[in-house]
C-alpha positions as protocol buffer text, in pm:
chain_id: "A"
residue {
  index: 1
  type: UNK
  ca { x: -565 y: -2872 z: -1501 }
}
residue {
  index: 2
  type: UNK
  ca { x: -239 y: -2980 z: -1383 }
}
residue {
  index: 3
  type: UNK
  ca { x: -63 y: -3268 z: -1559 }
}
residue {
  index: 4
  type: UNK
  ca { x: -73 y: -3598 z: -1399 }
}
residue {
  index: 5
  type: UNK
  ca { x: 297 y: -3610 z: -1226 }
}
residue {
  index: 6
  type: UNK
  ca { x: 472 y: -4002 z: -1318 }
}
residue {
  index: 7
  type: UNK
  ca { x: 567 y: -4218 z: -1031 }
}
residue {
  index: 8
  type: UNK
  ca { x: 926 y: -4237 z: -1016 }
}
residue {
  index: 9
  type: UNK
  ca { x: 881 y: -4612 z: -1109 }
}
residue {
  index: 10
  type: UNK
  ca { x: 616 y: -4803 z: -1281 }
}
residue {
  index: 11
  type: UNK
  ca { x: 356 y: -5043 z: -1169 }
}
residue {
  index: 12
  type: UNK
  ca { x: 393 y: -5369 z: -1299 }
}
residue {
  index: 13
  type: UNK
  ca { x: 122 y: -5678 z: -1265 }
}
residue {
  index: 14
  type: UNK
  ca { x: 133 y: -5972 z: -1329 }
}
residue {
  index: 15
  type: UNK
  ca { x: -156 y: -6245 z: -1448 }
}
residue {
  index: 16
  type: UNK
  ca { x: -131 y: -6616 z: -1521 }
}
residue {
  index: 17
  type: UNK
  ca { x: -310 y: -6917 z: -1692 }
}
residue {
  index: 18
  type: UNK
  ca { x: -237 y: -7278 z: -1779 }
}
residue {
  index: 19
  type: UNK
  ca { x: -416 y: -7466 z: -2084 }
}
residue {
  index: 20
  type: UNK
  ca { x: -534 y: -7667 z: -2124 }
}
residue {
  index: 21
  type: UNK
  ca { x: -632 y: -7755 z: -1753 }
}
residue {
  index: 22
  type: UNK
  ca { x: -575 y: -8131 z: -1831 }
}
residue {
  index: 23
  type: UNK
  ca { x: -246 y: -8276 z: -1793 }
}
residue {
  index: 24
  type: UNK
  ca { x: -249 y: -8602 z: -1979 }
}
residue {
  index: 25
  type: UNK
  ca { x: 15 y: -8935 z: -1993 }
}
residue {
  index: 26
  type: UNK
  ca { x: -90 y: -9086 z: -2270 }
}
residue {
  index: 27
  type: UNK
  ca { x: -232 y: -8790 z: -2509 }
}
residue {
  index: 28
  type: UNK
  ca { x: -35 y: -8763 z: -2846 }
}
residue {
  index: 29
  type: UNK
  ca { x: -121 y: -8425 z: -2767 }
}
residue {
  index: 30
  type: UNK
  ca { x: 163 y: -8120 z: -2662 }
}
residue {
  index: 31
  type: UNK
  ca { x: 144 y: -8085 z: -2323 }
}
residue {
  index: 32
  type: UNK
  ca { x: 1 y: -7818 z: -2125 }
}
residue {
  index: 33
  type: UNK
  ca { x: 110 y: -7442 z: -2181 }
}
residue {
  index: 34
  type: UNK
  ca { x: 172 y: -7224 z: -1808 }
}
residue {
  index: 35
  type: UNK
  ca { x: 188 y: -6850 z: -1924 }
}
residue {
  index: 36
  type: UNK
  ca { x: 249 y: -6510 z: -1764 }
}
residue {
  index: 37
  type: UNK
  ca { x: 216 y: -6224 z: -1858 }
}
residue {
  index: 38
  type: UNK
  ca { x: 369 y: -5889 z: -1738 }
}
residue {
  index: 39
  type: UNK
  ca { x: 169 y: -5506 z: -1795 }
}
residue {
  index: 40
  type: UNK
  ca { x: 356 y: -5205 z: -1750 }
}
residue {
  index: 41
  type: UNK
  ca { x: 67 y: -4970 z: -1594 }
}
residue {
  index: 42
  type: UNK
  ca { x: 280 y: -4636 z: -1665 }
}
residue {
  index: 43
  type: UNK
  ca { x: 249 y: -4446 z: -1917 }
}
residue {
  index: 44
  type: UNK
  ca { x: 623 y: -4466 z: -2080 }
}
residue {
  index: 45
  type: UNK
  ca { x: 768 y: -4810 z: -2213 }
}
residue {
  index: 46
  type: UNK
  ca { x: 1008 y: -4983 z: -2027 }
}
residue {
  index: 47
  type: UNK
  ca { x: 1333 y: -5229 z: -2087 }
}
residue {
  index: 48
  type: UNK
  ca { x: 1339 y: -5507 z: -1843 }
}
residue {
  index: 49
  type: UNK
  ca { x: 1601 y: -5754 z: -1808 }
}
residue {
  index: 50
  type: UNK
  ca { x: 1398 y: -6101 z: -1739 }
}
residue {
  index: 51
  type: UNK
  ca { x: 1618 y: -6312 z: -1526 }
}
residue {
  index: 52
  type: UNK
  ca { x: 1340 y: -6381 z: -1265 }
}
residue {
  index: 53
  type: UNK
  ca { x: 1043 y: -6470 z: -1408 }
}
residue {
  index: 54
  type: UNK
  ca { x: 1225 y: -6766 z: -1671 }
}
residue {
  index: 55
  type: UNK
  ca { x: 932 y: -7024 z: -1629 }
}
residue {
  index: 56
  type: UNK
  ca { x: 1068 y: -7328 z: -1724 }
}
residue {
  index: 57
  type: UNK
  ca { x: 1371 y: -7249 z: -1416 }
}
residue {
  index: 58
  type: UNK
  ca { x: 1113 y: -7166 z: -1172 }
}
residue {
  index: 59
  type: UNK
  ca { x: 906 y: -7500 z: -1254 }
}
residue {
  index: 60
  type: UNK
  ca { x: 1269 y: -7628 z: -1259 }
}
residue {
  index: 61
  type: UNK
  ca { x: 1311 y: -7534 z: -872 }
}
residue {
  index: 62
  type: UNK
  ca { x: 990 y: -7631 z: -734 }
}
residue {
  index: 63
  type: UNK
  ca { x: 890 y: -7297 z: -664 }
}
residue {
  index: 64
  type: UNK
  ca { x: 516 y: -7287 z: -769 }
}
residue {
  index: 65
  type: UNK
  ca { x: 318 y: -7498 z: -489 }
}
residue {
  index: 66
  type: UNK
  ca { x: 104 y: -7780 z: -644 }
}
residue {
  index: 67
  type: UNK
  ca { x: -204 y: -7895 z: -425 }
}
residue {
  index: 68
  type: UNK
  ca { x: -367 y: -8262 z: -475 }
}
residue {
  index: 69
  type: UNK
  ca { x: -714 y: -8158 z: -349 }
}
residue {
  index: 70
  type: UNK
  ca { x: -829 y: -8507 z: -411 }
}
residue {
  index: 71
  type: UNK
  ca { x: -596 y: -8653 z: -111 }
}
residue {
  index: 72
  type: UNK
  ca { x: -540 y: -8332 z: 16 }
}
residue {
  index: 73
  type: UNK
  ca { x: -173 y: -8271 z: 4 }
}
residue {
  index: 74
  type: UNK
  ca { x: 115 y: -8070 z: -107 }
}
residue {
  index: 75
  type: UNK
  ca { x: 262 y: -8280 z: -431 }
}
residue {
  index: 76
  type: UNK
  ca { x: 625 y: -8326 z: -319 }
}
residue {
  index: 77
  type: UNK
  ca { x: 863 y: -8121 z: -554 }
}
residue {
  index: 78
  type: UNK
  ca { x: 1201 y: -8184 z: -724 }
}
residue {
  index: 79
  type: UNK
  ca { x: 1417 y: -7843 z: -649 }
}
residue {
  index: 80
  type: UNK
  ca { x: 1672 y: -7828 z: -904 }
}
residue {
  index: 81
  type: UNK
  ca { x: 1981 y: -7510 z: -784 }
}
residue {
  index: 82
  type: UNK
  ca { x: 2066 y: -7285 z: -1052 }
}
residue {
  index: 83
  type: UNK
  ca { x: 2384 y: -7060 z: -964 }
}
residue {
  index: 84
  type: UNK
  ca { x: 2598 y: -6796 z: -1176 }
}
residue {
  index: 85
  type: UNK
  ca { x: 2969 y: -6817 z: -1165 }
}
residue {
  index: 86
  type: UNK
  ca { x: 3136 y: -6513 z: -1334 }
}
residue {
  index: 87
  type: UNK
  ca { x: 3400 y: -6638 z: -1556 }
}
residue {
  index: 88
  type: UNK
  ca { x: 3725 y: -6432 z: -1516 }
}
residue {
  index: 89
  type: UNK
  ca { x: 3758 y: -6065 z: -1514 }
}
residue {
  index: 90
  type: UNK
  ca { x: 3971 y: -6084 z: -1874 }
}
residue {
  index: 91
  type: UNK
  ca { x: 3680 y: -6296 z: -2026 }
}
residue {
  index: 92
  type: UNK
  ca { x: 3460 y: -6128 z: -2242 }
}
residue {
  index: 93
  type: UNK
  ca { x: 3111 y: -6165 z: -2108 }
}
residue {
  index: 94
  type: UNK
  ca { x: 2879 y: -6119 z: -2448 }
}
residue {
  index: 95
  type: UNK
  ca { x: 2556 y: -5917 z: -2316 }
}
residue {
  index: 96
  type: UNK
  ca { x: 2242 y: -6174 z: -2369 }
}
residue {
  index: 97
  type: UNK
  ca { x: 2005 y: -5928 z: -2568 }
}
residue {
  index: 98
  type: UNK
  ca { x: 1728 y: -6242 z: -2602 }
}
residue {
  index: 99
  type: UNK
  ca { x: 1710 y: -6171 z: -2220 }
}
residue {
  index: 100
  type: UNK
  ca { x: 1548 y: -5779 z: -2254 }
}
residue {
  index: 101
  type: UNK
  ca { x: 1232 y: -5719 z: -2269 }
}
residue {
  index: 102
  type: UNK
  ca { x: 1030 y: -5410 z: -2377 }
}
residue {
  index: 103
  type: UNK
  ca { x: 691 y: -5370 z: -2201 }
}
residue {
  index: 104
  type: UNK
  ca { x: 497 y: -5101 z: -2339 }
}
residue {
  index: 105
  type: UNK
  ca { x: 192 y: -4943 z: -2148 }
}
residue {
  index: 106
  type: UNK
  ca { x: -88 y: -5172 z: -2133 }
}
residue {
  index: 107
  type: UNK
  ca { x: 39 y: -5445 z: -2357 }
}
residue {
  index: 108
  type: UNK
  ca { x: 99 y: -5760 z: -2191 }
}
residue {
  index: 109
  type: UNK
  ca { x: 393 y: -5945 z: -2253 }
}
residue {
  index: 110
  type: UNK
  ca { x: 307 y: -6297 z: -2223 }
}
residue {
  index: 111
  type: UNK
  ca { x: 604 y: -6549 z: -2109 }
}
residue {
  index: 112
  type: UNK
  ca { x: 557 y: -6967 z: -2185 }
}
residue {
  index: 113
  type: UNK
  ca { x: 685 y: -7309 z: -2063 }
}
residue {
  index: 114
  type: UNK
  ca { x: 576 y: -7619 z: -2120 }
}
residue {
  index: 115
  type: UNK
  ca { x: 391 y: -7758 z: -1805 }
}
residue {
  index: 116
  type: UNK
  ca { x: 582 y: -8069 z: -1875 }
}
residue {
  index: 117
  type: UNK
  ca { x: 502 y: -8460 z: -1808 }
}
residue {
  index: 118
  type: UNK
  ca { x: 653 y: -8785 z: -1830 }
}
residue {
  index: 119
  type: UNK
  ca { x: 467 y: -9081 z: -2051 }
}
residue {
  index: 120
  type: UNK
  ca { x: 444 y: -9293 z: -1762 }
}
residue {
  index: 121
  type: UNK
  ca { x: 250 y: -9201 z: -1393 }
}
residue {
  index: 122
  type: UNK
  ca { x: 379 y: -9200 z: -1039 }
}
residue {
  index: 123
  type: UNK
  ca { x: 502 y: -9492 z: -903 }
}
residue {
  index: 124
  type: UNK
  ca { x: 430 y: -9663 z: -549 }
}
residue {
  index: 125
  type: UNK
  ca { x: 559 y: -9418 z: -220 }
}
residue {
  index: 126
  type: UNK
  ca { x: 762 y: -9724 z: -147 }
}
residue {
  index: 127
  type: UNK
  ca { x: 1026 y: -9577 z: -460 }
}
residue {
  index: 128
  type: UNK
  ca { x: 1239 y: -9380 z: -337 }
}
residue {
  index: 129
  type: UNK
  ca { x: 1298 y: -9239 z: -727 }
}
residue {
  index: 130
  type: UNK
  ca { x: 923 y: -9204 z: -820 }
}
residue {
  index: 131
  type: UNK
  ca { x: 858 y: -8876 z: -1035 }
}
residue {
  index: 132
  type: UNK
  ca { x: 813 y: -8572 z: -812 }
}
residue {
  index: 133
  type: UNK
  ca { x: 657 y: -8228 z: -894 }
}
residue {
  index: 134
  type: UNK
  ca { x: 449 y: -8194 z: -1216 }
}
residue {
  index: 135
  type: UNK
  ca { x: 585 y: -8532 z: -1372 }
}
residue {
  index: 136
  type: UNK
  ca { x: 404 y: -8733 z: -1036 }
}
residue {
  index: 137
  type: UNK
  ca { x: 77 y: -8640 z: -1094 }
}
residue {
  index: 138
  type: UNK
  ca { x: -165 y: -8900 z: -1018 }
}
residue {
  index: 139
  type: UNK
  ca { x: -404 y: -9011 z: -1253 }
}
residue {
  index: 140
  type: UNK
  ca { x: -818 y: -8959 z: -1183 }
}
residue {
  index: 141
  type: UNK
  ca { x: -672 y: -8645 z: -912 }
}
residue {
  index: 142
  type: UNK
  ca { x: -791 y: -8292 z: -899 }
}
residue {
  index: 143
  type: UNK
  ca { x: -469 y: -8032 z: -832 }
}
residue {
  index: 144
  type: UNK
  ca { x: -463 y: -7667 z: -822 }
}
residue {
  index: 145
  type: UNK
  ca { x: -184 y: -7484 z: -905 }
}
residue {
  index: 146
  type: UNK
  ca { x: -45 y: -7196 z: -656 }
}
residue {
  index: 147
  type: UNK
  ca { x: 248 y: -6899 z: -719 }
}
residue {
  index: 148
  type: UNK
  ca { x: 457 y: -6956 z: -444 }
}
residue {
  index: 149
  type: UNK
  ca { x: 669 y: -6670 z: -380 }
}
residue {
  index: 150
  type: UNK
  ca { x: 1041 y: -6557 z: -489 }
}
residue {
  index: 151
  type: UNK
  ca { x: 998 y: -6517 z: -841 }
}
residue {
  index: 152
  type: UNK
  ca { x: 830 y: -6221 z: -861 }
}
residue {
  index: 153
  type: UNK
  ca { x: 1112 y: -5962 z: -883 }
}
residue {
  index: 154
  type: UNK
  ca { x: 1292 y: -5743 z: -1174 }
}
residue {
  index: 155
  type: UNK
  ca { x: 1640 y: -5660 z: -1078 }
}
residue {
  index: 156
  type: UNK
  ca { x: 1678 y: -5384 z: -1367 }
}
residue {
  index: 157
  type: UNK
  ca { x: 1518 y: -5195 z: -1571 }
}
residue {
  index: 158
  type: UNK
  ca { x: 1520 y: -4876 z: -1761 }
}
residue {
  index: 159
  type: UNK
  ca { x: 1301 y: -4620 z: -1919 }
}
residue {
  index: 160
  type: UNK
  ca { x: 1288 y: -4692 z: -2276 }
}
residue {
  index: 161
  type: UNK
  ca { x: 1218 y: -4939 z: -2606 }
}
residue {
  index: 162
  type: UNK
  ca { x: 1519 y: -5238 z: -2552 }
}
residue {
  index: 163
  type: UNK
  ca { x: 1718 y: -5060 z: -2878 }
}
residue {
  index: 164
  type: UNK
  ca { x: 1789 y: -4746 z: -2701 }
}
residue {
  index: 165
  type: UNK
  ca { x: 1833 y: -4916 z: -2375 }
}
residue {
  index: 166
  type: UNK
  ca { x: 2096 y: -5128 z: -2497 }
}
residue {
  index: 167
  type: UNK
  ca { x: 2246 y: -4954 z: -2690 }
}
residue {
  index: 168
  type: UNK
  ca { x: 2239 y: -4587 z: -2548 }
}
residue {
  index: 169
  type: UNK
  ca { x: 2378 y: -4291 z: -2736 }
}
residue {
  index: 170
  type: UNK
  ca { x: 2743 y: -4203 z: -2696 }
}
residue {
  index: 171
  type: UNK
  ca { x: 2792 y: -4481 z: -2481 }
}
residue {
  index: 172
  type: UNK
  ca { x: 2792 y: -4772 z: -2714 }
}
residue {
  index: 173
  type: UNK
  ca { x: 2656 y: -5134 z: -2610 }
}
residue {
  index: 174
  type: UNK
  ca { x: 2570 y: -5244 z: -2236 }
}
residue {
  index: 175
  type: UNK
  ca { x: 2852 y: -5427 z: -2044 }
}
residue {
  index: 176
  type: UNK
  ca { x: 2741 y: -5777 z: -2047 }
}
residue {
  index: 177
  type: UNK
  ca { x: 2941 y: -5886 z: -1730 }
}
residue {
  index: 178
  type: UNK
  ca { x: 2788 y: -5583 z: -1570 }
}
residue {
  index: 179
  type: UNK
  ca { x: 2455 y: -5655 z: -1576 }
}
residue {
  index: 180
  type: UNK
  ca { x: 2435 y: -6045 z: -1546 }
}
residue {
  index: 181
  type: UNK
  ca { x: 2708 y: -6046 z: -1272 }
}
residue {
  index: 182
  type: UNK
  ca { x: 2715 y: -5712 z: -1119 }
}
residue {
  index: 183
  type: UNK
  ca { x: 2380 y: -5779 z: -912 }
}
residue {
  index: 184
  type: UNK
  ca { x: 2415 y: -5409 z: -716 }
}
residue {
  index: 185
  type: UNK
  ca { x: 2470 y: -5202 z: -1024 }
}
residue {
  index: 186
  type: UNK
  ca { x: 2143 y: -5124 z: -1169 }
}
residue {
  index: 187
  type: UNK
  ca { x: 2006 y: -4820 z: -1331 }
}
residue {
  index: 188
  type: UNK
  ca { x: 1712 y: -4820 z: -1072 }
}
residue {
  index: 189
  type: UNK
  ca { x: 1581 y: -4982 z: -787 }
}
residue {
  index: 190
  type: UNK
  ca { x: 1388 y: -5334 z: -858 }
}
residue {
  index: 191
  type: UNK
  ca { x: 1046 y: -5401 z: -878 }
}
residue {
  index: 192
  type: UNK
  ca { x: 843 y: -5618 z: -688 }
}
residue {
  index: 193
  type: UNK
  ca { x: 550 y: -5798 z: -900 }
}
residue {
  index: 194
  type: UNK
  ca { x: 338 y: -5938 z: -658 }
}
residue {
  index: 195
  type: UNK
  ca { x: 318 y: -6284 z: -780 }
}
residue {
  index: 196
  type: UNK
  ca { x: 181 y: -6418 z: -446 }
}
residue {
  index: 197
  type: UNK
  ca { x: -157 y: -6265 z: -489 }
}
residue {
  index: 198
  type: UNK
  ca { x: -218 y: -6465 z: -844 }
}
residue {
  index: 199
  type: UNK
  ca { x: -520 y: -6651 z: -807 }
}
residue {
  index: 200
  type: UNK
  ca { x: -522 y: -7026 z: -779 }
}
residue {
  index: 201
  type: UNK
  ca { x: -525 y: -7232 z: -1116 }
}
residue {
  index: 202
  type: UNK
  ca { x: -764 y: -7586 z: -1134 }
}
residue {
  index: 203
  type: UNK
  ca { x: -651 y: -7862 z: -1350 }
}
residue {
  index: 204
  type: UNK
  ca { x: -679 y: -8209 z: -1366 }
}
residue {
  index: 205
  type: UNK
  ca { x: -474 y: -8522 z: -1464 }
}
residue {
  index: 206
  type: UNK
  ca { x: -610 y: -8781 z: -1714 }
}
residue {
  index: 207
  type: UNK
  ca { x: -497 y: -9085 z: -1852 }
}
């Protein structure tokens, strides 16, 4: 029999949960945890360079859609901008190793943020500063949780564990300003994790 030929890229999923599935004001308690995790469905390792998929930033920009099924509406969001200025072209740009990722085959990697709160509930409509987004949950309501979409993208990645992809023989360490900056020059085309087909997460808020 004929060896199974490898895509020319992998298959990457993605699966999600948040617990506990009560967000609470006044619990001593650390808040709720939102994870996702990533599974590399090839059958090599791969390097990825997670730039997308940093939680706390995308709960940061209001991305994830968060339903109040008990008065049936879309919880209104703040959307905080992040942008990337590259410094000058003599400035040494150091390359941010904390920011690769090696997923090997069928071993989740599992990314966290806190699904934060503030100690104190929503206030009236008529404030035109009341909490918005996960810190104006409403006390006694039912919410689910949605993915939204534009988060669910790797810009690079490479065949290999992250210490040979970094660092790759007779070429000596990856040029920092090249990969955070350089957006076009990757080693391959990105991959698309289809975030938008996560399922729908339940939770509640509590006193």
């Amino acid at each position: 029999m004929d060896p199974i030929e490898e895509p020319s890229e992998p298959r990457v999923t993605a699966d999600w949960s948040l617990e506990p599935t009560e967000h609470s004001y006044s619990s001593s308690n650390a808040p709720p945890t939102l994870k996702v995790s990533l599974t590399n469905h090839a059958t090599r390792p791969i390097t990825i360079y997670n730039e997308y998929m940093i939680l706390s930033r995308v709960l940061a920009e209001g991305t994830f859609i968060i339903y109040d099924r008990t008065s049936d509406t879309v919880v209104d969001q703040m959307r905080t901008r992040f942008c990337q200025l590259a410094p000058p072209t003599k400035v040494h740009v150091p390359l941010p190793e904390r920011m690769f990722y090696t997923l090997y085959p069928m071993e989740p990697v599992v990314f966290t943020a806190t699904f934060g709160r503030n100690k104190m509930p929503s206030q009236p409509d008529i404030n035109p500063h009341r909490p918005r987004g996960v810190h104006g949950l409403k006390i006694g309501h039912d919410y689910v949780l949605r993915p939204g979409k534009g988060w669910g993208y790797i810009r690079w990645w490479e065949w290999g564990e992250k210490d040979e992809v970094i660092n790759p023989p007779g070429r000596g360490k990856l040029d920092g300003r090249e990969i955070v900056y350089k957006q076009r020059k990757t080693p391959h085309p990105g991959l698309h994790v289809h975030v938008e087909e996560l399922p729908e997460i339940s939770f509640r808020c509590v006193e």
